[in-house]
Short mmCIF file of N, CA and C and ligand atoms in Angstrom, two decimals:
data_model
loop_
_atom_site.label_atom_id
_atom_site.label_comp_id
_atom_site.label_asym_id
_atom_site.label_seq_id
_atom_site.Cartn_x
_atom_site.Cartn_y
_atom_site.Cartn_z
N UNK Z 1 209.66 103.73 -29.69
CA UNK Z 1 209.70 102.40 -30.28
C UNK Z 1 209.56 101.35 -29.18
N UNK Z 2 208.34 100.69 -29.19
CA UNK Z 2 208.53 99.72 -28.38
C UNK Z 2 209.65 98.16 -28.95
N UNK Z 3 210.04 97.05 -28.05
CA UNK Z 3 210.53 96.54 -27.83
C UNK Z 3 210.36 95.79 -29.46
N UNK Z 4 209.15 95.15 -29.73
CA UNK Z 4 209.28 94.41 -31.02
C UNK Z 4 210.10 95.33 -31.86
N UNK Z 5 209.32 96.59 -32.36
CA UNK Z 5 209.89 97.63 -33.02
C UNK Z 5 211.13 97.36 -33.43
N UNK Z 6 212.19 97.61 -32.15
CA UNK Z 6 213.49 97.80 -31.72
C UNK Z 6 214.15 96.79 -32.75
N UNK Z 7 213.54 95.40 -31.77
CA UNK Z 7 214.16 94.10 -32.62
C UNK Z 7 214.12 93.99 -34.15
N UNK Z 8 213.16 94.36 -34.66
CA UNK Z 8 212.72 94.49 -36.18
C UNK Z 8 214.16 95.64 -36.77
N UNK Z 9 213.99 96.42 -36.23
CA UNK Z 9 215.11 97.63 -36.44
C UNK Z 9 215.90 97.21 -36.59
N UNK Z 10 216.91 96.06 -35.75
CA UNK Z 10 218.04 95.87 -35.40
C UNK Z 10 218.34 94.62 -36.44
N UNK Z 11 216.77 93.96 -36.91
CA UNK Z 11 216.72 92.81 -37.61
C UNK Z 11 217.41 93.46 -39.53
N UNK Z 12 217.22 94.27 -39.49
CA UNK Z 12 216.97 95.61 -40.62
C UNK Z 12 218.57 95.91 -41.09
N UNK Z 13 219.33 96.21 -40.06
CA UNK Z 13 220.57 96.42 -39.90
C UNK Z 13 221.04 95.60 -40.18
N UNK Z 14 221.06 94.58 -39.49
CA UNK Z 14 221.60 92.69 -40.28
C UNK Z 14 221.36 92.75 -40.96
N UNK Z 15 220.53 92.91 -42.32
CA UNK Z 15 220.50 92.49 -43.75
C UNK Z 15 221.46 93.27 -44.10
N UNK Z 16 222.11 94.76 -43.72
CA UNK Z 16 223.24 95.47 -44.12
C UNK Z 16 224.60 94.93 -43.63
N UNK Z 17 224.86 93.91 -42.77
CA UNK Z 17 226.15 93.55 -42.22
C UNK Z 17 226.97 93.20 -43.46
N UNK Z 18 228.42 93.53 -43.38
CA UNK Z 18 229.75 92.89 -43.70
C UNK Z 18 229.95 91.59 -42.72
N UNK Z 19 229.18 90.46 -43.21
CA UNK Z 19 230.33 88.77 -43.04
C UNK Z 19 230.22 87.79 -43.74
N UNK Z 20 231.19 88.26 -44.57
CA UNK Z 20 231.64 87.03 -45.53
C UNK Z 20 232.55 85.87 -45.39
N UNK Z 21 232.79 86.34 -43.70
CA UNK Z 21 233.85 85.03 -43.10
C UNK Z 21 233.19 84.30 -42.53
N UNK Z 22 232.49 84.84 -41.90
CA UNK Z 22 231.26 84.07 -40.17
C UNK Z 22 230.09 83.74 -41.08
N UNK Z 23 229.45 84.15 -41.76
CA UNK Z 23 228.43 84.29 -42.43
C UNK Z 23 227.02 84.72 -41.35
N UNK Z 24 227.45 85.10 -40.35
CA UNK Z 24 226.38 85.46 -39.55
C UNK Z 24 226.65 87.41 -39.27
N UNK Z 25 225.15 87.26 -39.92
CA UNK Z 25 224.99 88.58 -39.95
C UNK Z 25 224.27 89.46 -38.51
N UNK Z 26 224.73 90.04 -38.49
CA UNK Z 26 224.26 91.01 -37.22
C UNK Z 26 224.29 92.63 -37.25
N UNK Z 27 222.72 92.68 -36.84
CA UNK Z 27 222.46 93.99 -36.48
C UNK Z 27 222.35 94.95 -35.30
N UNK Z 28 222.21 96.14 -34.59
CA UNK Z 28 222.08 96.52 -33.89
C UNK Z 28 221.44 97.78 -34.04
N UNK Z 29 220.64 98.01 -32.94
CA UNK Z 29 220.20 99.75 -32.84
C UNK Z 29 220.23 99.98 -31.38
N UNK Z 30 220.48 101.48 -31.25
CA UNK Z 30 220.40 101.66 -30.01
C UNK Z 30 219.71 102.76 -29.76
N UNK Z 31 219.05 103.00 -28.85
CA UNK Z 31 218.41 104.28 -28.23
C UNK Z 31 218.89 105.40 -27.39
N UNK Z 32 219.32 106.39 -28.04
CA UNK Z 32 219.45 107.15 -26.63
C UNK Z 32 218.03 107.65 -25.64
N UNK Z 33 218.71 108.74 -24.40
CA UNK Z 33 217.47 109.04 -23.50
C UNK Z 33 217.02 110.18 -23.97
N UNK Z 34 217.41 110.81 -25.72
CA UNK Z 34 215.93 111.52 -25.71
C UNK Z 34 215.16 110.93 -26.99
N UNK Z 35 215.70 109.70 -27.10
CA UNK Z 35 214.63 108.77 -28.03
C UNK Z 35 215.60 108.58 -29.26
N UNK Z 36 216.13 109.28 -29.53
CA UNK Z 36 217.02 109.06 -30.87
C UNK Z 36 217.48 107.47 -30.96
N UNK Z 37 217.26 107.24 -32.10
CA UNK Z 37 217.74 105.67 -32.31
C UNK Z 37 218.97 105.85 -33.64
N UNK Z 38 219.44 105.40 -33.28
CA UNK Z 38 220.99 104.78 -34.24
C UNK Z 38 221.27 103.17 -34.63
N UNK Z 39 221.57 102.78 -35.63
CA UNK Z 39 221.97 101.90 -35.99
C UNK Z 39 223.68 101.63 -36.48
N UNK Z 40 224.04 100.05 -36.48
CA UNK Z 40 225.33 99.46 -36.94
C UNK Z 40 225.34 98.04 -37.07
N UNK Z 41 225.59 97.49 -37.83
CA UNK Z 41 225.90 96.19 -38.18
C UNK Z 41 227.37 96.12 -37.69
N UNK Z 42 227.44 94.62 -38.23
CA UNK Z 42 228.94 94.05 -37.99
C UNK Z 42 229.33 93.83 -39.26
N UNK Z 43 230.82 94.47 -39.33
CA UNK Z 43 232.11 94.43 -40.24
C UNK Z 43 232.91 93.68 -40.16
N UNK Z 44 233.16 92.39 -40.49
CA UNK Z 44 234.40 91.74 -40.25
C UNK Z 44 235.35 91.96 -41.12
N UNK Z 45 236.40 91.41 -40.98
CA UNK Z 45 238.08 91.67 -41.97
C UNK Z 45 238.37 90.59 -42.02
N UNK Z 46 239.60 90.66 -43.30
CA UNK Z 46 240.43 89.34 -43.39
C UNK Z 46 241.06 89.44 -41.86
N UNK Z 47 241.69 90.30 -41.56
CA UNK Z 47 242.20 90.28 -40.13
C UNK Z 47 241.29 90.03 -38.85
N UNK Z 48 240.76 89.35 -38.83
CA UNK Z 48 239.96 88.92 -37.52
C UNK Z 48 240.07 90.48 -36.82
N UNK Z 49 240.65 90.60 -35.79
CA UNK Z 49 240.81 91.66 -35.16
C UNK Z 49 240.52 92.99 -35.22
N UNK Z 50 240.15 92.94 -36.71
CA UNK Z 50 240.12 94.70 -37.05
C UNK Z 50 238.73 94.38 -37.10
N UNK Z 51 238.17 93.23 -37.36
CA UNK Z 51 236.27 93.12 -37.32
C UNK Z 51 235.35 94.48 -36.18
N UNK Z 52 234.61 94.48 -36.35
CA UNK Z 52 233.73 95.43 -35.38
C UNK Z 52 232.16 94.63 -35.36
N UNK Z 53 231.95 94.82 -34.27
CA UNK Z 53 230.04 93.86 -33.81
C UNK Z 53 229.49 95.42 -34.19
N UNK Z 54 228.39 94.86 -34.34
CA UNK Z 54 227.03 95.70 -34.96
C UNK Z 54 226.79 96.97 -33.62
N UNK Z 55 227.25 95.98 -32.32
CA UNK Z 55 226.53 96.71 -31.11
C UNK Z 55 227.80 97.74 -30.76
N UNK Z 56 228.75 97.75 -31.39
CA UNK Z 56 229.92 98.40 -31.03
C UNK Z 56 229.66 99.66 -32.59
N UNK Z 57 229.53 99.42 -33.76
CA UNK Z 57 229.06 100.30 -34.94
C UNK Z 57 227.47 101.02 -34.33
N UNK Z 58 226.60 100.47 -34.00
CA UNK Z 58 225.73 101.44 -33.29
C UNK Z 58 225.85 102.28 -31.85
N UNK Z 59 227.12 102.08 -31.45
CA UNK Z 59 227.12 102.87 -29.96
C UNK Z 59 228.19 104.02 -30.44
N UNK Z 60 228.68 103.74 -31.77
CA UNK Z 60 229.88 104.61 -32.18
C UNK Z 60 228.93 105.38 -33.00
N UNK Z 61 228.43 105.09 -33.70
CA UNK Z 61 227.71 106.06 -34.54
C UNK Z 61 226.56 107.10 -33.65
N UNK Z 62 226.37 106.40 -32.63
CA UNK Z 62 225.09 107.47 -31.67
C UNK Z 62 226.19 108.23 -31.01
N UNK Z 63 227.25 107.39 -30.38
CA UNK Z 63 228.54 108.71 -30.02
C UNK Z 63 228.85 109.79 -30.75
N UNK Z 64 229.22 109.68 -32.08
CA UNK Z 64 229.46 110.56 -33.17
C UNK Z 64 228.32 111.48 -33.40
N UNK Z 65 227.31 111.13 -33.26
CA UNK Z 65 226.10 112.17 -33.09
C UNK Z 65 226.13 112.96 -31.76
N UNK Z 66 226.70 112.72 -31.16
CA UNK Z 66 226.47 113.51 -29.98
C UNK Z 66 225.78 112.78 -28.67
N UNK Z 67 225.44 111.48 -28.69
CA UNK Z 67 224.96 110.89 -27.48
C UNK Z 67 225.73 110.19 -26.51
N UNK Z 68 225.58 110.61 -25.18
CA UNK Z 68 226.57 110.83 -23.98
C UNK Z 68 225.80 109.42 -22.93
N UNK Z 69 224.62 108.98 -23.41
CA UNK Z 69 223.55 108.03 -22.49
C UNK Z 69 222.31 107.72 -23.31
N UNK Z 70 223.06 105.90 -23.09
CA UNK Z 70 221.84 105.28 -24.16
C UNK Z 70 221.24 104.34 -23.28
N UNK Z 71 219.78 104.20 -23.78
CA UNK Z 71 218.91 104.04 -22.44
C UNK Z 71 218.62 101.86 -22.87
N UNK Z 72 219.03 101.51 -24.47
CA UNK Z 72 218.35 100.53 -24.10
C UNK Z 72 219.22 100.52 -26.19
N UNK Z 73 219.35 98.83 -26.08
CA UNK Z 73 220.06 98.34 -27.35
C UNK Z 73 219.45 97.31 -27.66
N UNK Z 74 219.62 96.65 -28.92
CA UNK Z 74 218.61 95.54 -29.24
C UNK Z 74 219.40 95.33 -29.90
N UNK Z 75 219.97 93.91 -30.44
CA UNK Z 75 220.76 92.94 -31.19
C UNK Z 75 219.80 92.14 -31.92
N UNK Z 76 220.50 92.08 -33.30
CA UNK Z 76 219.66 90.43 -33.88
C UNK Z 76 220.94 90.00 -34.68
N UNK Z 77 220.88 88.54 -34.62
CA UNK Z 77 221.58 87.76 -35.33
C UNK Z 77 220.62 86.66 -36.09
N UNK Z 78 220.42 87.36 -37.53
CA UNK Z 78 219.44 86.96 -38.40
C UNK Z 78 219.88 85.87 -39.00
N UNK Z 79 221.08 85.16 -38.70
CA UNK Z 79 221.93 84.06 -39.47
C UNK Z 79 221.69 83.02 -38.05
N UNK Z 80 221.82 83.01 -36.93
CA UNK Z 80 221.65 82.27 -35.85
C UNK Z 80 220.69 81.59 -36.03
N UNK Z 81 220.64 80.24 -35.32
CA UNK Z 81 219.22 79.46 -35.53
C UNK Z 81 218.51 79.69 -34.04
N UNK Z 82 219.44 80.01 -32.87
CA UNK Z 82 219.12 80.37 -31.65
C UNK Z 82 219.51 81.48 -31.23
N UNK Z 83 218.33 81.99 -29.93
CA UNK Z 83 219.03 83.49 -29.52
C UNK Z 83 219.92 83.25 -28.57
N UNK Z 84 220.61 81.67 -28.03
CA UNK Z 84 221.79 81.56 -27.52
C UNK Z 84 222.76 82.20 -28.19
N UNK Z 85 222.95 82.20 -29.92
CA UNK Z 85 223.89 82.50 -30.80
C UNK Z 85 224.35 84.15 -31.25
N UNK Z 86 223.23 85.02 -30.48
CA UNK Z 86 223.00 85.99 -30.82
C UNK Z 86 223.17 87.14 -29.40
N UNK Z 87 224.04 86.92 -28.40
CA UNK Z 87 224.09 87.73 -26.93
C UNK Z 87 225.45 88.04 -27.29
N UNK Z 88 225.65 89.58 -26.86
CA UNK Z 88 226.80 90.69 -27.20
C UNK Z 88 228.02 89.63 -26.59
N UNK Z 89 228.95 90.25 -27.50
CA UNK Z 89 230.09 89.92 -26.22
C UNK Z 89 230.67 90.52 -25.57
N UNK Z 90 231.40 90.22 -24.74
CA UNK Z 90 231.93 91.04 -23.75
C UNK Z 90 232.36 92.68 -23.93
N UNK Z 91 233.38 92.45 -24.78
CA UNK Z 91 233.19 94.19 -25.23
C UNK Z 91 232.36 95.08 -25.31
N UNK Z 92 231.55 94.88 -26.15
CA UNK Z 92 230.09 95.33 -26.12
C UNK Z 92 229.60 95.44 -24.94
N UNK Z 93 229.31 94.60 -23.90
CA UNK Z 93 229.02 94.63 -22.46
C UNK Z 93 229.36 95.63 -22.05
N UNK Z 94 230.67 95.82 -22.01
CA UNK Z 94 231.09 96.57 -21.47
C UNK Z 94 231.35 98.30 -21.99
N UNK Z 95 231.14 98.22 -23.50
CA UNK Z 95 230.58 99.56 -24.47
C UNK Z 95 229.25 100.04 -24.12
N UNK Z 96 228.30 99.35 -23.78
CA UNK Z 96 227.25 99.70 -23.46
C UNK Z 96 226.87 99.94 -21.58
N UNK Z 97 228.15 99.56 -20.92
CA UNK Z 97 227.77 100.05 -19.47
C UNK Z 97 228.44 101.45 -19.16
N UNK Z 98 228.93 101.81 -20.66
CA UNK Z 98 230.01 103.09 -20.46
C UNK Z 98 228.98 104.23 -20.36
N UNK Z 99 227.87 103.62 -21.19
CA UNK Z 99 226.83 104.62 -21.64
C UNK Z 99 225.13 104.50 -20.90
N UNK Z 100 225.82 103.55 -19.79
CA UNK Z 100 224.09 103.67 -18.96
C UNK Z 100 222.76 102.60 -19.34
N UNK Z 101 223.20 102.07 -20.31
CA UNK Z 101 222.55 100.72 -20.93
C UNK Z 101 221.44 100.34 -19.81
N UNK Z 102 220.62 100.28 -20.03
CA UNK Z 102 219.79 99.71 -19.07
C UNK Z 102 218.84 98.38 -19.48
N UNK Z 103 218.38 98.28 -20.92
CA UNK Z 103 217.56 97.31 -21.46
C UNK Z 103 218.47 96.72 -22.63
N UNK Z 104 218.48 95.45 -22.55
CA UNK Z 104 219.33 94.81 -23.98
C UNK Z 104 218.49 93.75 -24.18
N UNK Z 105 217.71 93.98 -25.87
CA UNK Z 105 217.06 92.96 -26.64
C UNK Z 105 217.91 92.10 -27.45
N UNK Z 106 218.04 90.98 -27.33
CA UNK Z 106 218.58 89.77 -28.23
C UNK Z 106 217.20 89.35 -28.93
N UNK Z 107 217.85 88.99 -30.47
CA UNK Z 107 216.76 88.59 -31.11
C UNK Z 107 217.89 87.39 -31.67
N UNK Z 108 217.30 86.69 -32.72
CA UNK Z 108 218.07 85.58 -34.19
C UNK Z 108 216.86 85.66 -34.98
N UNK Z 109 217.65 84.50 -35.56
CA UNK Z 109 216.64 84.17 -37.49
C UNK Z 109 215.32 83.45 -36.93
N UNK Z 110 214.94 82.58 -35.97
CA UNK Z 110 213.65 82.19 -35.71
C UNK Z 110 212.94 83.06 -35.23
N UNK Z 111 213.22 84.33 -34.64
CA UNK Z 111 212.56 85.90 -34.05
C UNK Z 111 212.50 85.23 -32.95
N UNK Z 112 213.06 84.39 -32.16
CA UNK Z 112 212.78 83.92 -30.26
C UNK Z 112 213.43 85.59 -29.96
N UNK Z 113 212.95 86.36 -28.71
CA UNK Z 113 213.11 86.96 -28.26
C UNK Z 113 213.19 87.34 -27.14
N UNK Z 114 214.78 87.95 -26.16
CA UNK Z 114 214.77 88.01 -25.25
C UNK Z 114 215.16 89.16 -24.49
N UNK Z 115 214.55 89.45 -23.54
CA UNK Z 115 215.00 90.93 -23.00
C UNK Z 115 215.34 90.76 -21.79
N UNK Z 116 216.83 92.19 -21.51
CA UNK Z 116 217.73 92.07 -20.34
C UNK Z 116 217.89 92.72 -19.24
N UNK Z 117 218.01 92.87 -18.72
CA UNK Z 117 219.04 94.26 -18.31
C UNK Z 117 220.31 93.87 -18.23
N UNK Z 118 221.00 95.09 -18.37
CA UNK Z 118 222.48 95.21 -18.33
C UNK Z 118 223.51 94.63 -17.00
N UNK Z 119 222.93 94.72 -16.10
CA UNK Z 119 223.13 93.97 -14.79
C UNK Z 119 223.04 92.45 -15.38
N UNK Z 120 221.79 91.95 -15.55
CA UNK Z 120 222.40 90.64 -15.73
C UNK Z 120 222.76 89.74 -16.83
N UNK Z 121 223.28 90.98 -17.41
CA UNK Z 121 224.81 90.57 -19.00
C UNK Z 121 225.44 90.66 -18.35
N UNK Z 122 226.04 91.91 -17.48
CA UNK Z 122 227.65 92.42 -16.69
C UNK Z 122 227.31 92.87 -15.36
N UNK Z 123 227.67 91.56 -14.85
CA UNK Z 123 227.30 92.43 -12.99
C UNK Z 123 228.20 92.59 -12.99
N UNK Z 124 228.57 93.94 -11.89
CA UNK Z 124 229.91 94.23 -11.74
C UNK Z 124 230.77 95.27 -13.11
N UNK Z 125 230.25 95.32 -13.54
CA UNK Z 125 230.80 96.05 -14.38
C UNK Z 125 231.90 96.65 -14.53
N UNK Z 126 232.61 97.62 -15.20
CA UNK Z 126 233.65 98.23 -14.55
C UNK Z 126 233.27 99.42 -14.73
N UNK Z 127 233.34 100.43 -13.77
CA UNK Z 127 233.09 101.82 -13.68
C UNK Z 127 234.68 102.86 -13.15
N UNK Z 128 234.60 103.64 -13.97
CA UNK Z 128 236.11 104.55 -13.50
C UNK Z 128 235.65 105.90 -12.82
N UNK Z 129 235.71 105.77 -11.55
CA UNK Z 129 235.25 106.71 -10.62
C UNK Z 129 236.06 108.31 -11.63
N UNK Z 130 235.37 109.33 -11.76
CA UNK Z 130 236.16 109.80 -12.57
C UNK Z 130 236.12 111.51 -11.44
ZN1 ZN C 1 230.77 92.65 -29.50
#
């Protein structure tokens, strides 16, 4: 899947999100390194806290399959009017450096599109020498 692909994918997933609080819907897919792609939207709750991002439901669901290293994730926030409105947050950042992340697509609702690397979402990262 190249890069548009991805975004379209991830655009796909957002029409499936749970937010009836935020009203901004968000999708995600992610790739592992032998191509497998997974998807997750975002779930929010009456409880704020128990919510889950799209990019955290697609790194759990490619976990649950069995993927140990994902090579590249793509976000859309199809409710955003900018792709300022639409970059992971920190958690996520840091869910996706657990797993080797190397490319991160941000998309929104006008389709502006932007591509990352993971370095410069989270320099520094945190790594647990294991
Ligand atoms: Zn997040």
């Amino acid at each position: 899947m190249n890069t548009s692909d991805l975004a379209e994918s991830a655009r796909k997933a957002a029409e499936r999100a749970y937010a009836p609080y935020s009203g901004f819907r968000v999708g995600s897919v992610v790739v592992a390194d032998d191509g497998a792609v997974y998807s997750g939207s975002n779930v929010e709750n009456a409880a704020f806290g128990s919510a889950i991002c799209a990019e955290e439901a697609a790194i759990s669901h490619a976990v649950a399959s069995g993927v140990r290293r994902i090579v590249a994730v793509a976000v859309a926030c199809i409710d955003a009017d900018s792709v300022d409105g639409a970059y992971p947050c920190g958690n996520c950042r840091q869910l996706m450096n657990e797993f080797g992340v190397e490319k991160v697509i941000v998309t929104a609702g006008a389709g502006e599109l932007r591509e990352h690397t993971l370095d410069e979402l989270l320099p520094f990262g945190f790594k647990l020498e294991t």
